Amino acid sequence: MPALWLFITVLVLGLAGFILGRARVMKDADGDIRKLHSLPNYYGSNVMLSAIIPSLGLLVLWLIVQPMIIQANVASHIPTENYADSGALNLLMSDVRRVADGLDIAVSQGALTPHAAQNLTGTDDVRGILGRLGVALGTDVEDDILTAAQEYRIKSNIGGWIMTVAVIAAAILGFAMALKVTNKDHRARNSVEKVVLALLIGAASLAVLTTVGIVFSLIFNTIEFFKLYPAADFFFGTTWAPSFGGGSELGILPLFWGTFYISIISLLVAVPIGLFAAVYLSEYAGPKTRGIAKPLLEVLAGIPTIVYGLFALLTVGPLLVGMFGKDGSFGVNWMQGGSAVITAGLVMGVMLIPFISSLSDDIINSVPQSMRDGSLGLGATKSETIKQVILPAALPGIVGAILLAASRAIGETMIVVLGAGAAARLSMNPFEAMTTVTTRIVSQLTGDADFSSPEALVAFALGMTLFVITLCLNIVALVIVRKYREQYD
Amino acid sequence: ARDQVQVAGSSTVLPYASIVAEAFGENFDFPTPVVESGGSSAGLKRFCEGLGENTIDVANASRKIKDKEVAACAEAGVTDIVEVRIGYDGIVFASDINGNSFEFTQEDWYKALAAEIIVDGAAVANPNTTWDQVNPAFPAQPIMAFIPGTKHGTREVFDEKVILTGCEESGDFAKFVELKGGEDEAEDACMSIRTDGLSVDIDGDYTETLARIDSNKDGLGVFGLAFYENNTDKLQVATMAGVVPTTEAIAEGTYPVSRPLYFYIKAAHIGVIPGLQEYADFFVSDDMAGPDGPLAEYGLVSDPALADTQAAVAAGTVMMK
Amino acid sequence: MNDMRIVKRDVDMNDIKISAKDVQVYYGDTHAIKDVNVEIKDKTVTAFIGPSGCGKSTFLRCLNRMNDTIDICRVTGKIEIEGEDIYDKRVDPVQLRAKVGMVFQKPNPFPKSIYDNIAYGPRIHGLARSKADLDDIVEKSLRRGAIWNEVKDRLHAPGTGLSGGQQQRLCIARAIATEPEVLLMDEPCSALDPIATAQVEELIDELRENFSVVIVTHSMQQAARVSQKTAFFHLGNLVEYGETGQIFTNPQDPRTESYITGRIG
Amino acid sequence: MNDMRIVKRDVDMNDIKISAKDVQVYYGDTHAIKDVNVEIKDKTVTAFIGPSGCGKSTFLRCLNRMNDTIDICRVTGKIEIEGEDIYDKRVDPVQLRAKVGMVFQKPNPFPKSIYDNIAYGPRIHGLARSKADLDDIVEKSLRRGAIWNEVKDRLHAPGTGLSGGQQQRLCIARAIATEPEVLLMDEPCSALDPIATAQVEELIDELRENFSVVIVTHSMQQAARVSQKTAFFHLGNLVEYGETGQIFTNPQDPRTESYITGRIG
Amino acid sequence: MSDHPTSPSSFPSNPSGAAKNSLLKLDARTKKRNASEARFKAYGVGAIALGLFFLVALLTSIIGNGTPAFKQTFITIPIELTESKLDKSGVRDIDVMKKVTTFGYKPLVQSALVASLQEHGIENPFKKAADLGKLLSSSAPAQVRDVVLANPELIGQTIEFRLLAGSRVDGYFKGRVDRDALARDKNLDAEHLDIADAMVTAGLIDTKFNADFIFGADASESRPEQAGIGVSMVGSLFMMIVVLCLALPIGVAASIYLEEFAPQNKWTDLIEVNISNLAAVPSIVFGILGLAVFIQFAHLPQSAPLVGGLVLTLMTLPTIIISTRASLKAVPPSIRDAALGIGASKMQSVFHHVLPLAMPGILTGTIIGLAQALGETAPLLLIGMVGFIASNMPDGIASGFLDPNSAMPAQIYEWAKRADPAYYERAWGGIIILLGFLMTMNIIAVILRRRFERRW
Ligand SMILES: Nc1ncnc2c1ncn2[C@@H]1O[C@H](COP(=O)(O)OP(=O)(O)OP(=O)(O)O)[C@@H](O)[C@H]1O
Ligand SMILES: Nc1ncnc2c1ncn2[C@@H]1O[C@H](COP(=O)(O)OP(=O)(O)OP(=O)(O)O)[C@@H](O)[C@H]1O
Ligand SMILES: [Mg+2]
Ligand SMILES: [Mg+2]
Ligand SMILES: O=P([O-])([O-])[O-]
């Protein structure tokens, strides 16, 4: 049975289990739910979960493991002299799989009888036959590959049947066992909660898995990069000048500085505005104002960044030059071009406002009223109450919001490209163009350099380094929050 | 099974590929091919991931595939690659429509943008800040150049065909060889661009360059010919070495700054992915890529040797390793 | 501010400090306080008694406009403190509350250290000239709140980590640290043992010398012990108000009598 | 589960319900309960008395493992209910708490309607067969909690909009709605007027017929009125434990005597 | 007090001048504090005003630039569908008729335009029909061909067609193009505009609301007039469905575990830090991950909204987790105690009491996370959803998830890069639609959030 149908079958079994489990326990209790240990739905859910979870787990496991086993098994049919190393074997095996899959398709579409498929030999035009069915094969099919593929088919076929039986058996077994223990004294809630807890843990692990995935998808190319480019030059180089002809200088420091500088400026804009907005919304504004202003501010987070970028390039940049540039209204001649750290920082700050305002507003709003009463009752003004009682109590949430905004600032590209330019520079002057790590990751990744050159691979090293640095910053933030957290009751 | 052709790669080739794909979808029974953009390198990288449905069939590139990339491809099983040159992309220099007009030589650009130039026999940091210091024939307009960033293949062409050539023509190259002690070093010296803000790298696309010229009327930008031709209301083009950039001039070879555009096909996918061969044939057909076809109309410089390409595509001739 | 207050003290021993006229309070549509008229004397302890839910806390909260913080709460009528209408537009509730302090029914320490809980009021009112001054105020307040001994070693532990009764005394100490002229105490001894209760009562007595105190209590004994005046509330009405002695020995209203003798609740 | 409970009921009238052996509780480094040994009888009301901060609430919270929720709180020793160690790994604290209900010192109604506040427990424990059943339970519980009259017209108003004493009674009603075998009440009458207090005491008396009740109180009178056994805590120690009559008339420990006579706090 | 001479407790003011501190008169310190209060409040108002000001500024420029995209110029002309050109065989066999490509239809359409001008007596200075044909969109032949192939019986008749005008002509009527600008434009001449003006008078050209912009598919660089955002909007819709269905439950579940159940130890600290760190991972890195995991490893199709949705889910998770955790933390412990004290299990206390109270924050996280996901392009670049993906509308749920499609921001980003200035207004028009989409999406969350908000 194909996996999808198997999946549906198991789900149906689960549903039946829910109904039966519930019915059974109600019968056991003579319809009086007061005699039950747990609520009736827990019993139903328990049977359902016992039927579904192990069998689906088995299904997934089987789907992953079976090809591995069969592959190892089938690989022995390919003479060792045909491949140089395990990499080459892998390549051959993927060919085998492709041929086997192709034969499956051919059989299912009726282009070949099952018998014919197993009896094809290298002299038949297998590539042609499969090609007509839309199966891409790299080369003509050699005899031993074909044999291996046919072997592969037989084994997967058998495996598939065993899987079907095993999964359904597991489902029925789970079903039956759960139903058997279903009586009024069974601790169904505990069982169900254990499963829910497992699911919660699973969800949390997903975040960890993502991290692992990210590290893995970066690490190999990073290593590759460091083979081509000295690590010391990368970490301590103060020049960023990739060039196509080789001889690039790929120092991360100016990029890192740019990232830091632009993020700081954007946070300097977003944090005060966002926090004041949040405080106003939750503590001063009436429900009407709040109900309108908050979602409106949230629109700021939804405007595509390209708009902000253009806004920076076409409006804010020239405006700032008009103020700080040559012949500017301040007559200071600090700013040469519109592209500058400050331009990007300001505009990005605007984008980040709702990250801080909305989230902080929710958190501030959930500080208990008794805290406010306590402070107001002492003759504190609202602002004193907010500054000294409410904000400290809401600190963890606010820090979370700020971190989120900072993260977004670090990860932003479009605004930086259009607002701050693409020049890597180590300078204190906020009126100069600079660039960030993230924009360089994007541009080196989508650039035209040879994809195995250090100029392209550097993107991965940049990604990895940024990952580690932000990790450290987050640890610092966690420690700070722990230290200053004030738990109200 | 996947039934549409999957193309990825250069954003320079994208407009042409999309015109072809659209017409292909209209005139054939095959579904419209998917043409992704993302850069030549990214496209080739995905091209070289291996064979199979979950990989792309065609990579567009605004440069020739590199040997290392071919090797990487082969390692992943992509051994037979059909290389198709579709024509040339002209690279032009343009400024705001209402500003001064320019007639450049490569030497002017070199003098304006190099980090160091030779003054009185010594290499000094580029002292020029206005165009009239570069060439007395020019107006005293401040130098402000928007050139492609180092991610763009166009930059490579610009460096080599404009700056390096200018360096050689001015005679500075010879001096640099003397000073820096080697041709390679001299080349590097010639092609390093000033970083004092008078030359701005553009990482985005030509629209960004245009927007920057919009907000800084003194700016001079580097554009693709097609882009310029679509924006003649805002831009005026400069001549290079006395030649006005047109498709004809580039096809004849009189305009010096251009580059070939390519796409690459996985031979293993031909005949397997429905429509792949037809798409390739259609792309290079006279109807599309010919001098009067829609691609040329849009700005592609048609390849004078198109007939050879057509034959090679039809025969599925793969690249030599 | 402090010394000014002392000057004023000796104006009249039995001046009327707070007068409420026709006060009505609504929570949405619920009419919680009905037509209450009362005059609270200066330098006196006034006890509010009455069954649970009769509106004692509500009325108490009117006196320093804490009801402002409840959205659905609406107050009409006139409440004057020293002849000034506290619901007047020109009155700043902040100044009012500095003058009229409050201890809430449910202890609500700030999620800060014990020290900061107490120091908070003096700090915002600028009552301390120096750190030492502030330390002094904190210690004095905690002592007067009868909790100094229990917390003197953990002044920098969070106030929320105290026991229920300790929290209550902390809140009392916090309220007196700002030296209000009127102190409203909503069941300040509900979670206290007899000894602590006695200490708080002593404090109240001491406060009375200079300030006026309004205390809500469910203990008749306590009301009798500490108050000079007693007001009996019932179902939102002020049923009877008078000398404590008289109320407890010779109540005019049958409802008062029933309550005191334990017949209505 | 329910019927088991009923079966167990009539084993022994004066069976030991809860026994605590060498219980120590620490909040971080603070040693809050020291070496407490106590045996609480079934179908008995046990009163915990002692000065504020002596550890009554802490110990009470040990009995149904509510201390588990305080991160820094650590309990050692052995507490058995009907001979079963409640800190055993196999014990489900949920089941334990269903069996050992609790009324907290600070009233903590859910920010839901009054009805839902009461109905929540019966719902999760499946005590009601139908909506009508549930309505019944709610009404009965509110009546027993002596608050029905006050809230019967506003069952769907939020529980947080009640007065302090009403909230306290709501929490009592909420706790008894699930019919626990043991009810731990932390100063359940602190915010109640005498009449309401009397009603709650009546309830406690009534509960005692089938269940055991542990009550923390600061009122000696109340302890004397409602309890059969009294435990006196002081500075984290269980100083004396015995028949209520004996404790109040003839205390063995000088500290107990001082406390009862009002000399230590 | 002196303000209230009638006050019953009024006394003659103290001659020594020790003024009593009247409530009606603010003392100096209160004045100072009130000033700081007013300032604080003003900052709040200012912050909101500033935020709204930016919003208005942005929206104004978006709407100003984008509205022209919603109108389009059409040319209506009769075309004679000559059999000799379209179906030489005369048997109306579709397969044979398909052999005539759009290149075959082009002359037909162009000469029809010439004929139509003649008929209306409009002067036509162009010798070649192809030159005049520049008035028309290059989509015109395909449009005619589609009609013919769908209704072969029309061959031989003269049918009135409403064809798109070329982008320059359209631009002329929208004020984007003028005669001076055309001086060096090889795509169109000033004479064309004269003809266009005459055609307007003759009723051959009109400018109308263009629904195809909202519902249509992308077009190639050479025909901006034909491009629409509809298909990519559907792509975004399917991606958002994936994100909402995965990121919200997974994010909330993960937060619940971490905040309520996980033991406090180094491990959970690590996870916590990790999650905040994921928020700082540049979105394109998620694209790298998605390409490796979903396409190369799991063999999901390229350019599919399903994969896009999965990648965006991974990207959105941290946002939702961080905001959910923050709001779970903000729920007072007494609520948990109350539930536990009744005998609710930890799970029940969380799901019945804590979670509803944390809901506003969760929804805020969702709003922000989805807004971010909806506007994100970079990761889509790597999984093949950016470029020219002019598919048709998906014809079912499965096809919606699996068939190649783009997304609104990717479409807008592509348009913004294209050379023809006509794409500029389309990019802005696309942004208007994107924002409309976003606000529609938000409205539900905002309403829900308001229902869950309460103080305690
Ligand atoms: N969460 C906590 N963290 C730290 N210390 C605590 C915490 N809770 C209570 N304590 C301390 O433990 C001791 C016992 O507190 P407990 O609450 O048990 O007192 P109690 O006898 O109930 O007093 P009360 O009558 O005032 O309620 C007190 O000194 C108190 O300060
Ligand atoms: N926030 C509120 N919303 C709605 N009704 C309220 C609110 N606060 C109090 N009430 C109602 O107003 C009435 C008076 O409440 P109040 O708190 O003043 O009583 P109380 O006399 O202090 O009682 P207790 O002795 O129990 O504290 C009660 O019926 C109560 O239910
Ligand atoms: Mg009250
Ligand atoms: Mg206590
Ligand atoms: O996208 P490009 O490779 O052409 O720059």
PDB file of C-alpha atoms in Angstrom, chain B residues 3-5 19-33 274-285 287-288, chain E residues 94-95 97-103 105 142 145-146 149 392:
ATOM      1  CA  ASP B   3       6.819  18.423 -16.711  1.00  0.00           C
ATOM      2  CA  GLN B   4       8.107  21.949 -17.088  1.00  0.00           C
ATOM      3  CA  VAL B   5      11.609  23.016 -17.961  1.00  0.00           C
ATOM      4  CA  ILE B  19      10.687  36.546 -23.251  1.00  0.00           C
ATOM      5  CA  VAL B  20      11.556  33.202 -24.770  1.00  0.00           C
ATOM      6  CA  ALA B  21       9.780  31.239 -22.083  1.00  0.00           C
ATOM      7  CA  GLU B  22       6.651  33.293 -22.488  1.00  0.00           C
ATOM      8  CA  ALA B  23       6.580  32.867 -26.249  1.00  0.00           C
ATOM      9  CA  PHE B  24       7.427  29.203 -25.808  1.00  0.00           C
ATOM     10  CA  GLY B  25       4.478  28.728 -23.513  1.00  0.00           C
ATOM     11  CA  GLU B  26       2.206  30.511 -25.955  1.00  0.00           C
ATOM     12  CA  ASN B  27       3.232  28.571 -29.015  1.00  0.00           C
ATOM     13  CA  PHE B  28       3.939  25.091 -27.741  1.00  0.00           C
ATOM     14  CA  ASP B  29       1.911  22.590 -25.856  1.00  0.00           C
ATOM     15  CA  PHE B  30       4.534  22.380 -23.185  1.00  0.00           C
ATOM     16  CA  PRO B  31       4.021  24.310 -20.000  1.00  0.00           C
ATOM     17  CA  THR B  32       5.791  27.625 -19.691  1.00  0.00           C
ATOM     18  CA  PRO B  33       9.303  27.018 -18.402  1.00  0.00           C
ATOM     19  CA  PRO B 274       9.580  17.293 -21.809  1.00  0.00           C
ATOM     20  CA  GLY B 275      10.142  20.377 -23.920  1.00  0.00           C
ATOM     21  CA  LEU B 276      13.764  20.897 -23.000  1.00  0.00           C
ATOM     22  CA  GLN B 277      15.135  20.344 -26.482  1.00  0.00           C
ATOM     23  CA  GLU B 278      12.324  22.372 -27.993  1.00  0.00           C
ATOM     24  CA  TYR B 279      12.949  25.193 -25.607  1.00  0.00           C
ATOM     25  CA  ALA B 280      16.628  25.307 -26.486  1.00  0.00           C
ATOM     26  CA  ASP B 281      15.902  25.190 -30.196  1.00  0.00           C
ATOM     27  CA  PHE B 282      13.266  27.860 -29.882  1.00  0.00           C
ATOM     28  CA  PHE B 283      15.555  30.103 -27.881  1.00  0.00           C
ATOM     29  CA  VAL B 284      18.239  30.223 -30.540  1.00  0.00           C
ATOM     30  CA  SER B 285      15.830  30.239 -33.466  1.00  0.00           C
ATOM     31  CA  ASP B 287      12.388  34.028 -34.710  1.00  0.00           C
ATOM     32  CA  MET B 288      13.618  34.729 -31.207  1.00  0.00           C
TER      33      MET B 288
ATOM     34  CA  ILE E  94      -6.407  22.202 -34.038  1.00  0.00           C
ATOM     35  CA  ASP E  95      -3.108  20.399 -34.222  1.00  0.00           C
ATOM     36  CA  MET E  97      -3.689  25.240 -36.740  1.00  0.00           C
ATOM     37  CA  LYS E  98      -1.279  25.291 -33.819  1.00  0.00           C
ATOM     38  CA  LYS E  99       1.545  25.241 -36.335  1.00  0.00           C
ATOM     39  CA  VAL E 100       0.783  28.893 -37.008  1.00  0.00           C
ATOM     40  CA  THR E 101       2.648  30.573 -34.214  1.00  0.00           C
ATOM     41  CA  THR E 102       2.200  34.007 -32.799  1.00  0.00           C
ATOM     42  CA  PHE E 103       4.756  35.127 -35.325  1.00  0.00           C
ATOM     43  CA  TYR E 105      -0.545  36.135 -36.245  1.00  0.00           C
ATOM     44  CA  ALA E 142      -1.055  35.584 -28.630  1.00  0.00           C
ATOM     45  CA  ARG E 145      -4.297  33.174 -31.402  1.00  0.00           C
ATOM     46  CA  ASP E 146      -5.789  31.918 -28.162  1.00  0.00           C
ATOM     47  CA  LEU E 149      -7.595  28.132 -31.252  1.00  0.00           C
ATOM     48  CA  ASN E 392      -1.455  29.769 -14.662  1.00  0.00           C
TER      49      ASN E 392
END
